[in-house]
């Protein structure tokens, strides 16, 4: 038994959380497009590894916006309009966060179990 697939999985889920954190951090950034990552089967069919990182091209919601504009006499006027908001779906991001956390915990548990087994084997040999 080896822990390499578990370590690869930890790296993949860590990257997934970094992408999710970036999406949440830009929740209120106008015209921000969220990204997501797919997972692929690891080498020799063991574990997982990061697949592609893709940007969600769906438009964000239209949000009210105001802008100060100077008229010909130098006075400032307020012009109202709309702009595209971020397309980040906070509910989806929270669900992904929980899923990644559970997968991370499962892989850490497997590494701990492997560590204990190796420790017991070393104790038997000594």
Short mmCIF file of C-alpha atoms in Angstrom, two decimals:
data_model
loop_
_atom_site.label_atom_id
_atom_site.label_comp_id
_atom_site.label_asym_id
_atom_site.label_seq_id
_atom_site.Cartn_x
_atom_site.Cartn_y
_atom_site.Cartn_z
CA UNK A 1 0.00 0.00 0.00
CA UNK A 2 1.21 3.49 -0.81
CA UNK A 3 -0.06 6.91 0.18
CA UNK A 4 0.82 8.59 -3.13
CA UNK A 5 -2.78 8.51 -4.43
CA UNK A 6 -3.97 10.03 -1.15
CA UNK A 7 -1.36 12.78 -1.30
CA UNK A 8 -2.33 13.52 -4.92
CA UNK A 9 -5.96 13.71 -3.85
CA UNK A 10 -5.08 16.16 -1.05
CA UNK A 11 -3.30 18.36 -3.59
CA UNK A 12 -6.26 18.20 -5.98
CA UNK A 13 -8.82 19.08 -3.31
CA UNK A 14 -6.56 21.87 -2.04
CA UNK A 15 -6.46 23.37 -5.54
CA UNK A 16 -10.23 23.03 -5.78
CA UNK A 17 -10.60 25.03 -2.55
CA UNK A 18 -8.21 27.71 -3.85
CA UNK A 19 -10.38 28.11 -6.94
CA UNK A 20 -13.54 28.19 -4.80
CA UNK A 21 -12.00 30.77 -2.45
CA UNK A 22 -11.16 32.98 -5.42
CA UNK A 23 -14.75 32.68 -6.66
CA UNK A 24 -16.19 33.64 -3.26
CA UNK A 25 -13.70 36.50 -2.84
CA UNK A 26 -14.91 37.96 -6.14
CA UNK A 27 -18.61 37.50 -5.40
CA UNK A 28 -19.21 41.27 -5.57
CA UNK A 29 -16.78 42.03 -8.40
CA UNK A 30 -18.67 43.28 -11.47
CA UNK A 31 -18.39 41.02 -14.52
CA UNK A 32 -16.36 38.38 -12.64
CA UNK A 33 -16.63 34.90 -14.14
CA UNK A 34 -16.35 31.99 -11.70
CA UNK A 35 -14.04 29.07 -12.43
CA UNK A 36 -14.38 25.39 -11.68
CA UNK A 37 -12.14 22.34 -11.79
CA UNK A 38 -12.76 18.80 -12.93
CA UNK A 39 -11.04 15.80 -11.38
CA UNK A 40 -9.44 12.99 -13.37
CA UNK A 41 -8.42 9.49 -12.39
CA UNK A 42 -4.83 9.42 -11.20
CA UNK A 43 -1.93 7.48 -12.71
CA UNK A 44 -2.44 3.71 -13.06
CA UNK A 45 -6.11 4.21 -12.17
CA UNK A 46 -5.30 5.18 -8.56
CA UNK A 47 -6.53 8.31 -6.82
CA UNK A 48 -7.51 11.58 -8.42
CA UNK A 49 -5.68 14.53 -9.88
CA UNK A 50 -6.74 17.95 -11.13
CA UNK A 51 -8.24 17.91 -14.59
CA UNK A 52 -9.14 21.05 -16.45
CA UNK A 53 -9.84 24.43 -14.86
CA UNK A 54 -12.61 26.12 -16.81
CA UNK A 55 -14.26 29.50 -16.58
CA UNK A 56 -18.06 29.63 -16.35
CA UNK A 57 -19.11 31.81 -19.29
CA UNK A 58 -22.73 32.26 -18.24
CA UNK A 59 -23.64 35.91 -17.68
CA UNK A 60 -24.03 37.24 -14.17
CA UNK A 61 -27.15 39.06 -13.00
CA UNK A 62 -27.79 42.66 -14.03
CA UNK A 63 -27.25 44.98 -11.10
CA UNK A 64 -28.01 48.68 -10.73
CA UNK A 65 -25.05 51.00 -11.12
CA UNK A 66 -24.52 54.73 -10.90
CA UNK A 67 -21.75 56.84 -12.28
CA UNK A 68 -20.79 60.47 -11.86
CA UNK A 69 -20.53 62.28 -15.22
CA UNK A 70 -19.39 65.86 -15.82
CA UNK A 71 -21.67 67.90 -18.12
CA UNK A 72 -20.57 70.71 -20.50
CA UNK A 73 -20.76 73.33 -17.74
CA UNK A 74 -18.51 71.27 -15.46
CA UNK A 75 -21.29 70.13 -13.14
CA UNK A 76 -21.42 66.55 -11.98
CA UNK A 77 -24.51 64.55 -12.79
CA UNK A 78 -25.44 61.11 -11.61
CA UNK A 79 -26.22 58.68 -14.40
CA UNK A 80 -28.01 55.47 -13.52
CA UNK A 81 -27.58 52.24 -15.41
CA UNK A 82 -26.88 48.57 -14.95
CA UNK A 83 -23.81 46.37 -15.11
CA UNK A 84 -23.29 42.64 -15.12
CA UNK A 85 -22.57 41.23 -11.68
CA UNK A 86 -20.45 38.21 -10.79
CA UNK A 87 -21.82 34.86 -11.92
CA UNK A 88 -20.51 33.14 -8.76
CA UNK A 89 -23.17 30.93 -7.18
CA UNK A 90 -22.52 31.06 -3.44
CA UNK A 91 -24.75 28.05 -2.70
CA UNK A 92 -22.83 25.91 -5.21
CA UNK A 93 -19.51 27.15 -3.80
CA UNK A 94 -20.52 26.23 -0.24
CA UNK A 95 -21.64 22.77 -1.39
CA UNK A 96 -18.32 22.25 -3.19
CA UNK A 97 -16.46 23.43 -0.11
CA UNK A 98 -18.20 20.85 2.09
CA UNK A 99 -17.64 18.10 -0.47
CA UNK A 100 -13.93 18.95 -0.77
CA UNK A 101 -13.57 19.08 3.01
CA UNK A 102 -15.07 15.60 3.43
CA UNK A 103 -12.88 14.17 0.67
CA UNK A 104 -9.84 15.83 2.27
CA UNK A 105 -10.74 14.30 5.66
CA UNK A 106 -11.17 10.83 4.13
CA UNK A 107 -7.75 10.98 2.48
CA UNK A 108 -6.08 12.25 5.67
CA UNK A 109 -7.70 9.34 7.56
CA UNK A 110 -6.28 6.89 5.00
CA UNK A 111 -2.80 8.40 5.41
CA UNK A 112 -3.06 8.18 9.21
CA UNK A 113 -4.15 4.53 8.99
CA UNK A 114 -1.22 3.76 6.67
CA UNK A 115 1.13 5.53 9.09
CA UNK A 116 -0.16 3.45 12.02
CA UNK A 117 0.15 0.22 10.02
CA UNK A 118 3.75 1.01 9.09
CA UNK A 119 4.46 1.88 12.73
CA UNK A 120 3.05 -1.45 13.90
CA UNK A 121 5.08 -3.34 11.28
CA UNK A 122 8.24 -1.57 12.39
CA UNK A 123 7.45 -2.41 16.02
CA UNK A 124 7.08 -6.09 15.07
CA UNK A 125 10.41 -6.12 13.23
CA UNK A 126 12.36 -4.46 16.05
#
